[in-house]
């Protein structure tokens, strides 16, 4: 043991690393092998010390410039980049099918994603055009039942809150109140002679401070004085052009109910990206007139929550701190010494940032219908899915074809190419392909943009994005997409070992194959989720349309309830119902499909006293013909009677839910004493429950009574004689109404409007699910084509050995079908979770069935088989002699 020879030390590793760093790649293994072999021979002949000195001399000899092909860091020249792009174009020309699949798939994905980005940017831009957008808040108010639950949350408040807020909170710089109203305005000439009536809907009473709080550019007039005096108004540019044909209207007058309104200015029409769009702004001081509203009511009417209240705050404003002070504020100004219940126990105030109203506010009273942030999230997710699916196509096809480029890569490495250069070459190919796809996408976007505007009710124009910043941003995104799509294939291809690559072996087939399988699963998982979402949305919409609502939805026509009709309603109704096609007509404060927002507080009799109930009964005013017109049955008691004086104003009818929640059955409710607000009376009837609101909301307790103050007119007509009924209604209307044109709305159309958002989602899912599946199928087709070509020799040998065609088809299809099955297994729980959340937004909805998911799975399997069948059948039927003869 003692005489055993000591193993010589290896050459210095840092010298090996130095040599490897500076030596050309194709010489590294050979040079190091030769140096090490000679080093150990010298150790045996001359000893270790001399061998190490000799190793030093040989390394230094190899470090002469003539040995090296290049420096350690590759330099990128313009000529090199030009060469890369030339090679990319040649590659695209040689692989036309792969290029077409990648370009078309990426172009479709970019088209969908850019359109979605335009939509999302438009949605997020609402109310941000105001200079002080981040310092403006809207005051909202909710009402609580006696058990503390929210019964109502309004985007409006009572008129008295505005001045009190400005007085009590020093951080509030300005308050602006607005009140939406309808008005019939008569145009007059210079002699104040009447010319014609115009019905105005988007008319707002507004304080002069509205021009301080909001950014409203003035076209004509002075914003500081235009709305100071009563009975003055300003028009938007659009309204001025519509009603006068010119914007030169300052000084003109309009007539309404014996009041002359002077036009004092014109302002720029509000952009689409605003949560309110006034055509007329009337001075708030006009409301001080008792014939319009009244000063006292403005100061003391805490129940008239119809006023939009906006505040402009300073930089030190803390909304959470101010909201915490609102309960004391309410108790201080609304509290009464003889009332033990503090106002803050029944109502609350909140602050809502102006820029969050459009997407985050779905209150019981809004200026206009708002958007939905969840809709934005869905659109964004779809856009990302489309891009990922297209990028995965590129990755799959690039890595699948990598073996055909092995010799090219091996040869480039053998003559000294750096890996960074190879990566850059392949990235340039993917980026160039992405740019081609982008050019095609621009054409597709210009064709699809009109559809998007119609679909989303927007006015997006491509010219909005023709700015240097927008163009550079989009190009940067396209380059990023190309880089991300090409990055993994570039690293895979550039990592080939030259010796193996030149022999036709890449050494990364198994790894890249697993990646391709994973990407196919991800692609079809996203597609299957969208297919399931499409099916469930379609089923829910059918459920909403087919659901028995409890009233005659398809036979009711809504008319305007104007002052002239109201003054002679009984005669008007008599004339209407003279025609056999008109079955009935009624007046009410609300019609089914509208939101139940009014409630006055309800008490019921217990023993000898009236006790306030926790049940929040929504308030609807009706006449004697309401239930007959809507064909809603009385299940207990009776309807209001015209033969009993003041029957509908001293008695009540409640729905079954109200009776049940109070603790009565339908029969027990009859004859019970009930107090609604300040009116006491007897329950004379119980009406069958029906869906007054949309199916998003459950059926709630409702109390029906008279007391007039009607605003809606409903007419029941015969389905068989609809044209005759409409013609007769128009004739009668013109006999009684001279100021308003005959206009009508079918109740079932109004019902459909309740689900516009869901209808758009359904169409959206159908379109983009089809697009996602199409893009994924294109990639699958390309992948199947290449895999089939790679296995032609194997297939031929199997056929020679007697394998039947079915066996060949199974061999070529099995792997892909297994991946689709895995995608279904992954997609189903994801789809179930998200669609369960979506359905939870409806009080009444379908129960999801496993059949829906099976249908989605079968659809994807069929699409897959159709996609790959052309290539697999072709390969299975090919004559093996043709293939083997060439080998």
PDB file of N, CA, C and O in Angstrom, residues 777-825:
ATOM      1  N   UNK A 777     -57.549  24.387 -33.252  1.00  0.00           N
ATOM      2  CA  UNK A 777     -57.671  23.305 -34.232  1.00  0.00           C
ATOM      3  C   UNK A 777     -56.664  23.470 -35.363  1.00  0.00           C
ATOM      4  O   UNK A 777     -56.119  22.476 -35.873  1.00  0.00           O
ATOM      5  N   UNK A 778     -56.414  24.716 -35.775  1.00  0.00           N
ATOM      6  CA  UNK A 778     -55.395  24.949 -36.803  1.00  0.00           C
ATOM      7  C   UNK A 778     -54.035  24.456 -36.332  1.00  0.00           C
ATOM      8  O   UNK A 778     -53.285  23.815 -37.088  1.00  0.00           O
ATOM      9  N   UNK A 779     -53.696  24.787 -35.087  1.00  0.00           N
ATOM     10  CA  UNK A 779     -52.430  24.315 -34.547  1.00  0.00           C
ATOM     11  C   UNK A 779     -52.380  22.806 -34.462  1.00  0.00           C
ATOM     12  O   UNK A 779     -51.347  22.182 -34.759  1.00  0.00           O
ATOM     13  N   UNK A 780     -53.506  22.202 -34.074  1.00  0.00           N
ATOM     14  CA  UNK A 780     -53.578  20.749 -33.976  1.00  0.00           C
ATOM     15  C   UNK A 780     -53.415  20.105 -35.351  1.00  0.00           C
ATOM     16  O   UNK A 780     -52.770  19.070 -35.495  1.00  0.00           O
ATOM     17  N   UNK A 781     -54.003  20.747 -36.365  1.00  0.00           N
ATOM     18  CA  UNK A 781     -53.868  20.243 -37.737  1.00  0.00           C
ATOM     19  C   UNK A 781     -52.403  20.263 -38.166  1.00  0.00           C
ATOM     20  O   UNK A 781     -51.890  19.286 -38.734  1.00  0.00           O
ATOM     21  N   UNK A 782     -51.730  21.381 -37.912  1.00  0.00           N
ATOM     22  CA  UNK A 782     -50.317  21.465 -38.271  1.00  0.00           C
ATOM     23  C   UNK A 782     -49.484  20.441 -37.528  1.00  0.00           C
ATOM     24  O   UNK A 782     -48.589  19.808 -38.097  1.00  0.00           O
ATOM     25  N   UNK A 783     -49.784  20.266 -36.243  1.00  0.00           N
ATOM     26  CA  UNK A 783     -49.040  19.310 -35.427  1.00  0.00           C
ATOM     27  C   UNK A 783     -49.279  17.887 -35.913  1.00  0.00           C
ATOM     28  O   UNK A 783     -48.346  17.080 -36.023  1.00  0.00           O
ATOM     29  N   UNK A 784     -50.547  17.577 -36.217  1.00  0.00           N
ATOM     30  CA  UNK A 784     -50.871  16.238 -36.704  1.00  0.00           C
ATOM     31  C   UNK A 784     -50.209  15.971 -38.043  1.00  0.00           C
ATOM     32  O   UNK A 784     -49.714  14.860 -38.307  1.00  0.00           O
ATOM     33  N   UNK A 785     -50.184  16.990 -38.900  1.00  0.00           N
ATOM     34  CA  UNK A 785     -49.545  16.835 -40.208  1.00  0.00           C
ATOM     35  C   UNK A 785     -48.063  16.514 -40.062  1.00  0.00           C
ATOM     36  O   UNK A 785     -47.538  15.586 -40.693  1.00  0.00           O
ATOM     37  N   UNK A 786     -47.389  17.261 -39.206  1.00  0.00           N
ATOM     38  CA  UNK A 786     -45.952  17.038 -39.032  1.00  0.00           C
ATOM     39  C   UNK A 786     -45.677  15.685 -38.371  1.00  0.00           C
ATOM     40  O   UNK A 786     -44.776  14.955 -38.794  1.00  0.00           O
ATOM     41  N   UNK A 787     -46.437  15.349 -37.334  1.00  0.00           N
ATOM     42  CA  UNK A 787     -46.232  14.068 -36.652  1.00  0.00           C
ATOM     43  C   UNK A 787     -46.452  12.908 -37.608  1.00  0.00           C
ATOM     44  O   UNK A 787     -45.748  11.885 -37.558  1.00  0.00           O
ATOM     45  N   UNK A 788     -47.455  13.045 -38.481  1.00  0.00           N
ATOM     46  CA  UNK A 788     -47.725  11.985 -39.457  1.00  0.00           C
ATOM     47  C   UNK A 788     -46.564  11.831 -40.422  1.00  0.00           C
ATOM     48  O   UNK A 788     -46.143  10.714 -40.751  1.00  0.00           O
ATOM     49  N   UNK A 789     -46.017  12.963 -40.887  1.00  0.00           N
ATOM     50  CA  UNK A 789     -44.871  12.913 -41.798  1.00  0.00           C
ATOM     51  C   UNK A 789     -43.666  12.261 -41.126  1.00  0.00           C
ATOM     52  O   UNK A 789     -42.903  11.517 -41.756  1.00  0.00           O
ATOM     53  N   UNK A 790     -43.478  12.537 -39.841  1.00  0.00           N
ATOM     54  CA  UNK A 790     -42.339  11.977 -39.115  1.00  0.00           C
ATOM     55  C   UNK A 790     -42.460  10.462 -38.937  1.00  0.00           C
ATOM     56  O   UNK A 790     -41.457   9.778 -38.755  1.00  0.00           O
ATOM     57  N   UNK A 791     -43.687   9.948 -38.994  1.00  0.00           N
ATOM     58  CA  UNK A 791     -43.893   8.526 -38.700  1.00  0.00           C
ATOM     59  C   UNK A 791     -44.284   7.737 -39.941  1.00  0.00           C
ATOM     60  O   UNK A 791     -44.822   6.631 -39.846  1.00  0.00           O
ATOM     61  N   UNK A 792     -44.066   8.317 -41.118  1.00  0.00           N
ATOM     62  CA  UNK A 792     -44.472   7.614 -42.336  1.00  0.00           C
ATOM     63  C   UNK A 792     -43.735   6.286 -42.516  1.00  0.00           C
ATOM     64  O   UNK A 792     -44.318   5.285 -42.940  1.00  0.00           O
ATOM     65  N   UNK A 793     -42.431   6.274 -42.185  1.00  0.00           N
ATOM     66  CA  UNK A 793     -41.679   5.027 -42.328  1.00  0.00           C
ATOM     67  C   UNK A 793     -42.199   3.964 -41.349  1.00  0.00           C
ATOM     68  O   UNK A 793     -42.379   2.793 -41.715  1.00  0.00           O
ATOM     69  N   UNK A 794     -42.467   4.395 -40.095  1.00  0.00           N
ATOM     70  CA  UNK A 794     -43.002   3.467 -39.097  1.00  0.00           C
ATOM     71  C   UNK A 794     -44.340   2.902 -39.556  1.00  0.00           C
ATOM     72  O   UNK A 794     -44.600   1.697 -39.449  1.00  0.00           O
ATOM     73  N   UNK A 795     -45.203   3.784 -40.077  1.00  0.00           N
ATOM     74  CA  UNK A 795     -46.522   3.341 -40.544  1.00  0.00           C
ATOM     75  C   UNK A 795     -46.374   2.354 -41.692  1.00  0.00           C
ATOM     76  O   UNK A 795     -47.070   1.332 -41.757  1.00  0.00           O
ATOM     77  N   UNK A 796     -45.449   2.633 -42.609  1.00  0.00           N
ATOM     78  CA  UNK A 796     -45.255   1.739 -43.750  1.00  0.00           C
ATOM     79  C   UNK A 796     -44.786   0.358 -43.308  1.00  0.00           C
ATOM     80  O   UNK A 796     -45.264  -0.675 -43.809  1.00  0.00           O
ATOM     81  N   UNK A 797     -43.842   0.330 -42.372  1.00  0.00           N
ATOM     82  CA  UNK A 797     -43.345  -0.954 -41.867  1.00  0.00           C
ATOM     83  C   UNK A 797     -44.468  -1.724 -41.194  1.00  0.00           C
ATOM     84  O   UNK A 797     -44.614  -2.945 -41.381  1.00  0.00           O
ATOM     85  N   UNK A 798     -45.288  -1.044 -40.398  1.00  0.00           N
ATOM     86  CA  UNK A 798     -46.408  -1.714 -39.724  1.00  0.00           C
ATOM     87  C   UNK A 798     -47.388  -2.290 -40.750  1.00  0.00           C
ATOM     88  O   UNK A 798     -47.916  -3.384 -40.581  1.00  0.00           O
ATOM     89  N   UNK A 799     -47.623  -1.548 -41.835  1.00  0.00           N
ATOM     90  CA  UNK A 799     -48.548  -2.054 -42.850  1.00  0.00           C
ATOM     91  C   UNK A 799     -47.965  -3.270 -43.562  1.00  0.00           C
ATOM     92  O   UNK A 799     -48.682  -4.225 -43.888  1.00  0.00           O
ATOM     93  N   UNK A 800     -46.659  -3.229 -43.807  1.00  0.00           N
ATOM     94  CA  UNK A 800     -46.006  -4.385 -44.436  1.00  0.00           C
ATOM     95  C   UNK A 800     -46.125  -5.621 -43.542  1.00  0.00           C
ATOM     96  O   UNK A 800     -46.299  -6.749 -44.020  1.00  0.00           O
ATOM     97  N   UNK A 801     -46.054  -5.389 -42.231  1.00  0.00           N
ATOM     98  CA  UNK A 801     -46.154  -6.499 -41.270  1.00  0.00           C
ATOM     99  C   UNK A 801     -47.592  -6.914 -41.009  1.00  0.00           C
ATOM    100  O   UNK A 801     -47.843  -7.761 -40.147  1.00  0.00           O
ATOM    101  N   UNK A 802     -48.559  -6.266 -41.703  1.00  0.00           N
ATOM    102  CA  UNK A 802     -49.941  -6.718 -41.614  1.00  0.00           C
ATOM    103  C   UNK A 802     -50.863  -5.900 -40.748  1.00  0.00           C
ATOM    104  O   UNK A 802     -51.985  -6.322 -40.466  1.00  0.00           O
ATOM    105  N   UNK A 803     -50.419  -4.746 -40.276  1.00  0.00           N
ATOM    106  CA  UNK A 803     -51.280  -3.920 -39.417  1.00  0.00           C
ATOM    107  C   UNK A 803     -52.473  -3.396 -40.229  1.00  0.00           C
ATOM    108  O   UNK A 803     -52.293  -2.873 -41.328  1.00  0.00           O
ATOM    109  N   UNK A 804     -53.717  -3.530 -39.715  1.00  0.00           N
ATOM    110  CA  UNK A 804     -54.887  -3.016 -40.433  1.00  0.00           C
ATOM    111  C   UNK A 804     -54.937  -1.488 -40.370  1.00  0.00           C
ATOM    112  O   UNK A 804     -54.268  -0.854 -39.552  1.00  0.00           O
ATOM    113  N   UNK A 805     -55.791  -0.898 -41.240  1.00  0.00           N
ATOM    114  CA  UNK A 805     -55.922   0.557 -41.294  1.00  0.00           C
ATOM    115  C   UNK A 805     -56.418   1.107 -39.967  1.00  0.00           C
ATOM    116  O   UNK A 805     -55.954   2.154 -39.497  1.00  0.00           O
ATOM    117  N   UNK A 806     -57.356   0.417 -39.327  1.00  0.00           N
ATOM    118  CA  UNK A 806     -57.887   0.899 -38.041  1.00  0.00           C
ATOM    119  C   UNK A 806     -56.796   0.990 -36.989  1.00  0.00           C
ATOM    120  O   UNK A 806     -56.781   1.910 -36.168  1.00  0.00           O
ATOM    121  N   UNK A 807     -55.874   0.033 -37.026  1.00  0.00           N
ATOM    122  CA  UNK A 807     -54.764   0.063 -36.071  1.00  0.00           C
ATOM    123  C   UNK A 807     -53.862   1.260 -36.329  1.00  0.00           C
ATOM    124  O   UNK A 807     -53.390   1.905 -35.383  1.00  0.00           O
ATOM    125  N   UNK A 808     -53.634   1.561 -37.603  1.00  0.00           N
ATOM    126  CA  UNK A 808     -52.807   2.710 -37.949  1.00  0.00           C
ATOM    127  C   UNK A 808     -53.483   4.002 -37.498  1.00  0.00           C
ATOM    128  O   UNK A 808     -52.834   4.906 -36.940  1.00  0.00           O
ATOM    129  N   UNK A 809     -54.799   4.118 -37.749  1.00  0.00           N
ATOM    130  CA  UNK A 809     -55.534   5.309 -37.329  1.00  0.00           C
ATOM    131  C   UNK A 809     -55.474   5.483 -35.815  1.00  0.00           C
ATOM    132  O   UNK A 809     -55.296   6.597 -35.304  1.00  0.00           O
ATOM    133  N   UNK A 810     -55.621   4.375 -35.108  1.00  0.00           N
ATOM    134  CA  UNK A 810     -55.546   4.443 -33.647  1.00  0.00           C
ATOM    135  C   UNK A 810     -54.164   4.877 -33.195  1.00  0.00           C
ATOM    136  O   UNK A 810     -54.023   5.687 -32.266  1.00  0.00           O
ATOM    137  N   UNK A 811     -53.119   4.361 -33.852  1.00  0.00           N
ATOM    138  CA  UNK A 811     -51.746   4.708 -33.496  1.00  0.00           C
ATOM    139  C   UNK A 811     -51.507   6.202 -33.651  1.00  0.00           C
ATOM    140  O   UNK A 811     -50.904   6.844 -32.773  1.00  0.00           O
ATOM    141  N   UNK A 812     -51.987   6.773 -34.777  1.00  0.00           N
ATOM    142  CA  UNK A 812     -51.721   8.181 -35.058  1.00  0.00           C
ATOM    143  C   UNK A 812     -52.623   9.132 -34.281  1.00  0.00           C
ATOM    144  O   UNK A 812     -52.280  10.309 -34.119  1.00  0.00           O
ATOM    145  N   UNK A 813     -53.773   8.662 -33.818  1.00  0.00           N
ATOM    146  CA  UNK A 813     -54.742   9.540 -33.153  1.00  0.00           C
ATOM    147  C   UNK A 813     -54.730   9.416 -31.637  1.00  0.00           C
ATOM    148  O   UNK A 813     -55.191  10.326 -30.939  1.00  0.00           O
ATOM    149  N   UNK A 814     -54.214   8.313 -31.148  1.00  0.00           N
ATOM    150  CA  UNK A 814     -54.350   8.011 -29.727  1.00  0.00           C
ATOM    151  C   UNK A 814     -53.770   9.104 -28.840  1.00  0.00           C
ATOM    152  O   UNK A 814     -54.408   9.576 -27.891  1.00  0.00           O
ATOM    153  N   UNK A 815     -52.544   9.550 -29.142  1.00  0.00           N
ATOM    154  CA  UNK A 815     -51.874  10.526 -28.277  1.00  0.00           C
ATOM    155  C   UNK A 815     -52.671  11.821 -28.171  1.00  0.00           C
ATOM    156  O   UNK A 815     -52.888  12.346 -27.078  1.00  0.00           O
ATOM    157  N   UNK A 816     -53.138  12.322 -29.313  1.00  0.00           N
ATOM    158  CA  UNK A 816     -53.874  13.593 -29.312  1.00  0.00           C
ATOM    159  C   UNK A 816     -55.204  13.445 -28.602  1.00  0.00           C
ATOM    160  O   UNK A 816     -55.616  14.328 -27.830  1.00  0.00           O
ATOM    161  N   UNK A 817     -55.905  12.341 -28.830  1.00  0.00           N
ATOM    162  CA  UNK A 817     -57.211  12.137 -28.176  1.00  0.00           C
ATOM    163  C   UNK A 817     -57.057  12.039 -26.667  1.00  0.00           C
ATOM    164  O   UNK A 817     -57.898  12.538 -25.911  1.00  0.00           O
ATOM    165  N   UNK A 818     -55.983  11.408 -26.219  1.00  0.00           N
ATOM    166  CA  UNK A 818     -55.728  11.334 -24.774  1.00  0.00           C
ATOM    167  C   UNK A 818     -55.520  12.743 -24.207  1.00  0.00           C
ATOM    168  O   UNK A 818     -56.023  13.070 -23.117  1.00  0.00           O
ATOM    169  N   UNK A 819     -54.806  13.581 -24.940  1.00  0.00           N
ATOM    170  CA  UNK A 819     -54.588  14.956 -24.481  1.00  0.00           C
ATOM    171  C   UNK A 819     -55.902  15.725 -24.395  1.00  0.00           C
ATOM    172  O   UNK A 819     -56.116  16.511 -23.462  1.00  0.00           O
ATOM    173  N   UNK A 820     -56.801  15.516 -25.346  1.00  0.00           N
ATOM    174  CA  UNK A 820     -58.104  16.198 -25.318  1.00  0.00           C
ATOM    175  C   UNK A 820     -58.924  15.715 -24.122  1.00  0.00           C
ATOM    176  O   UNK A 820     -59.612  16.511 -23.466  1.00  0.00           O
ATOM    177  N   UNK A 821     -58.841  14.436 -23.822  1.00  0.00           N
ATOM    178  CA  UNK A 821     -59.555  13.913 -22.637  1.00  0.00           C
ATOM    179  C   UNK A 821     -58.997  14.539 -21.360  1.00  0.00           C
ATOM    180  O   UNK A 821     -59.757  14.904 -20.450  1.00  0.00           O
ATOM    181  N   UNK A 822     -57.691  14.663 -21.296  1.00  0.00           N
ATOM    182  CA  UNK A 822     -57.077  15.306 -20.123  1.00  0.00           C
ATOM    183  C   UNK A 822     -57.528  16.761 -20.028  1.00  0.00           C
ATOM    184  O   UNK A 822     -57.832  17.265 -18.934  1.00  0.00           O
ATOM    185  N   UNK A 823     -57.592  17.439 -21.167  1.00  0.00           N
ATOM    186  CA  UNK A 823     -58.051  18.835 -21.175  1.00  0.00           C
ATOM    187  C   UNK A 823     -59.471  18.951 -20.645  1.00  0.00           C
ATOM    188  O   UNK A 823     -59.795  19.889 -19.917  1.00  0.00           O
ATOM    189  N   UNK A 824     -60.319  18.000 -20.989  1.00  0.00           N
ATOM    190  CA  UNK A 824     -61.691  18.003 -20.461  1.00  0.00           C
ATOM    191  C   UNK A 824     -61.701  17.829 -18.950  1.00  0.00           C
ATOM    192  O   UNK A 824     -62.432  18.517 -18.234  1.00  0.00           O
ATOM    193  N   UNK A 825     -60.876  16.921 -18.474  1.00  0.00           N
ATOM    194  CA  UNK A 825     -60.830  16.672 -17.026  1.00  0.00           C
ATOM    195  C   UNK A 825     -60.377  17.920 -16.277  1.00  0.00           C
ATOM    196  O   UNK A 825     -60.871  18.235 -15.199  1.00  0.00           O
TER     197      UNK A 825
END
